[in-house]
């Protein structure tokens, strides 16, 4: 079975500051990797995905993530956050089904 | 196509009652997934279909839960004899085979009182 660990449950950050949300996964085989964002009482929206190829993946809203196979990590970054980025962020791996982490609550402080 | 639709968005029910949720996937997607999300947690896998075949079920899916996708299009998730512990957001997602990109619905929030 796959497992996903999101190392920070809550991340407060000031507006326009950079942010990194950390994600580690355990898998002995190749998997697909994803970051989703969830706003209150909403479903999940795909931010970005890694399937193969370049290890630096760019997504929507200025987010990017880097796949590191040796460290089994897929950290999410944004160079300058906005108030509208306040949300819950989920890292996931896919192998026949999606396995999600417990989420990181990002709060952007004005 | 307007994406994955779930109905209802909210459901309040009394303990012991049966409830049924519906999910309409993106039309060309042959895979459909059900997840359950409790407060402060990530989504937990319940089951998935490829076309009309239910290929995998989680241990979380007790015998009170049943899911169907009769014609390989929409799906229903039924919970019989609801318990307070069933209160959660139930999410549906669909994808093409291989899961390269899954789209999630807005979810159905179930409250059992």
XYZ file of C-alpha atoms in Angstrom:
223
model
C 0.000 0.000 0.000
C 1.045 3.544 -0.623
C 1.307 6.203 2.042
C 1.639 9.952 1.881
C 2.978 12.133 4.659
C 2.405 15.844 4.760
C 4.845 17.066 7.331
C 3.102 20.286 8.305
C -0.532 20.356 9.323
C -0.694 24.155 9.441
C 1.434 26.741 7.686
C 0.896 30.455 8.363
C 2.684 32.824 6.010
C 2.557 36.535 5.327
C 1.160 37.811 2.069
C 3.751 38.052 -0.738
C 6.162 35.771 1.137
C 7.307 32.451 -0.351
C 5.913 29.165 0.898
C 6.818 25.495 0.729
C 4.418 22.705 1.643
C 6.179 19.420 2.194
C 5.105 15.994 1.029
C 6.827 12.636 1.283
C 5.517 9.366 -0.063
C 6.387 5.736 0.304
C 6.335 3.524 -2.700
C 8.596 0.879 -4.110
C 7.248 1.352 -7.603
C 6.613 4.257 -9.892
C 3.600 6.337 -9.041
C 1.930 9.455 -10.264
C 2.044 12.420 -7.885
C -0.479 15.197 -7.438
C -1.251 18.295 -5.442
C -4.874 19.291 -4.931
C -6.351 22.380 -3.273
C -9.622 22.448 -1.363
C -11.536 25.563 -0.386
C -14.133 25.366 2.426
C -17.088 23.152 1.591
C -15.760 22.508 -1.885
C -14.353 19.545 -3.736
C -10.733 19.128 -4.727
C -9.146 21.130 -7.511
C -6.025 19.888 -9.243
C -3.027 22.219 -8.852
C -0.406 20.157 -10.646
C 0.727 16.617 -11.355
C 3.886 14.670 -12.025
C 3.599 11.714 -14.362
C 7.070 11.461 -15.853
C 9.762 13.591 -17.466
C 10.961 16.860 -15.997
C 11.113 16.767 -12.231
C 10.009 20.399 -11.919
C 6.310 20.686 -12.540
C 4.426 23.940 -12.933
C 0.765 24.233 -12.107
C -2.009 26.744 -11.830
C -2.019 29.906 -9.733
C 1.784 30.182 -9.790
C 2.455 26.946 -7.895
C 5.211 24.526 -8.752
C 6.509 21.275 -7.304
C 9.678 19.258 -7.583
C 9.776 15.488 -7.722
C 12.766 14.032 -5.903
C 12.938 10.291 -6.379
C 15.884 9.691 -4.056
C 14.157 11.496 -1.207
C 10.664 10.320 -2.230
C 9.431 13.858 -1.916
C 7.140 16.111 -3.906
C 7.204 19.513 -2.202
C 4.913 22.311 -3.348
C 6.220 25.865 -3.629
C 5.039 29.327 -4.498
C 7.386 32.330 -4.594
C 4.787 34.888 -3.485
C 1.470 33.980 -1.882
C -1.811 35.852 -2.023
C -4.689 36.023 0.404
C -6.706 33.905 -2.020
C -4.251 31.022 -1.557
C -5.646 30.399 1.924
C -6.989 26.853 1.674
C -6.303 23.210 2.459
C -3.694 21.502 0.296
C -3.484 17.767 -0.273
C -0.662 15.745 -1.699
C -1.641 12.470 -3.353
C -0.107 9.507 -5.101
C -1.922 7.432 -7.671
C -1.548 3.718 -8.181
C -4.913 2.251 -9.175
C -6.479 4.660 -6.695
C -5.552 7.953 -5.103
C -3.863 7.921 -1.712
C -4.038 11.280 0.044
C -2.063 12.871 2.809
C -3.815 14.418 5.791
C -3.554 17.894 4.339
C -1.792 21.163 5.093
C -3.824 24.192 6.028
C -2.224 27.255 4.460
C -3.208 30.574 6.006
C -2.007 33.741 4.317
C -1.766 36.643 6.721
C -2.352 40.168 5.365
C -19.340 19.182 -20.114
C -19.678 20.817 -16.738
C -17.483 18.427 -14.806
C -18.368 15.945 -12.097
C -21.754 16.558 -10.478
C -22.891 15.285 -7.119
C -26.362 15.371 -5.691
C -27.419 16.362 -3.127
C -24.810 18.832 -1.873
C -26.034 18.515 1.686
C -28.023 15.834 3.462
C -29.197 15.756 7.062
C -30.677 12.480 8.197
C -31.683 10.788 11.400
C -29.658 7.902 12.710
C -30.942 4.632 11.338
C -32.275 6.060 8.089
C -31.003 5.086 4.651
C -29.478 7.660 2.316
C -28.450 7.570 -1.320
C -26.071 9.888 -3.130
C -25.629 10.290 -6.848
C -22.552 11.095 -8.897
C -22.501 12.022 -12.575
C -18.958 11.779 -13.953
C -17.452 13.503 -16.954
C -19.047 11.715 -19.873
C -16.013 10.113 -21.496
C -14.414 9.021 -18.208
C -14.523 5.284 -17.631
C -13.230 5.353 -14.057
C -15.292 6.593 -11.136
C -14.124 6.814 -7.540
C -15.841 7.382 -4.207
C -13.990 8.903 -1.273
C -14.998 9.890 2.235
C -13.493 12.886 4.004
C -13.968 13.641 7.674
C -13.124 16.961 9.255
C -9.426 17.709 9.284
C -8.504 14.608 7.317
C -7.582 13.795 3.777
C -9.990 11.893 1.561
C -10.114 8.156 2.213
C -10.727 5.724 -0.596
C -14.011 3.815 -0.537
C -14.384 2.170 -3.930
C -13.883 2.589 -7.643
C -15.462 1.441 -10.873
C -14.126 0.903 -14.322
C -17.157 1.253 -16.524
C -19.853 -0.738 -14.699
C -17.462 -3.090 -12.901
C -16.624 -2.386 -9.264
C -12.941 -3.228 -9.169
C -11.918 -2.448 -5.633
C -13.544 -1.809 -2.285
C -11.907 -0.472 0.838
C -12.223 -2.166 4.195
C -13.877 1.116 5.202
C -16.831 0.125 3.064
C -18.824 -1.883 5.593
C -21.787 -4.028 4.634
C -24.031 -1.002 5.252
C -22.467 0.715 2.249
C -23.171 -0.225 -1.318
C -22.212 1.440 -4.571
C -23.421 0.847 -8.086
C -22.699 2.090 -11.557
C -25.299 0.199 -13.548
C -24.636 1.420 -17.066
C -21.126 2.664 -16.666
C -22.311 6.244 -16.452
C -23.660 7.708 -13.192
C -23.070 6.036 -9.855
C -24.967 5.834 -6.588
C -23.651 5.320 -3.089
C -26.153 4.061 -0.534
C -25.674 3.961 3.196
C -28.139 1.846 5.129
C -28.961 2.287 8.818
C -26.842 5.442 9.093
C -24.752 6.033 12.189
C -23.338 9.266 13.572
C -19.889 8.116 12.516
C -21.027 8.231 8.897
C -21.155 12.027 9.059
C -18.608 13.192 6.511
C -18.113 14.688 3.082
C -18.529 12.091 0.347
C -16.515 12.908 -2.743
C -16.823 11.452 -6.196
C -14.155 11.679 -8.876
C -13.787 10.471 -12.418
C -10.889 9.901 -14.754
C -9.831 8.125 -17.862
C -8.204 4.764 -17.254
C -4.819 5.251 -15.620
C -5.792 8.183 -13.433
C -3.505 10.672 -15.117
C -5.932 13.360 -14.112
C -8.980 12.926 -11.923
C -11.672 15.525 -11.532
C -13.569 15.765 -8.288
C -17.132 16.788 -7.677
C -18.163 19.311 -5.058
C -19.055 16.562 -2.644
C -22.104 15.625 -0.610
C -21.937 16.606 3.046
C -23.802 14.106 5.186
C -24.839 14.935 8.737
C -26.366 12.158 10.810
C -28.265 13.421 13.849
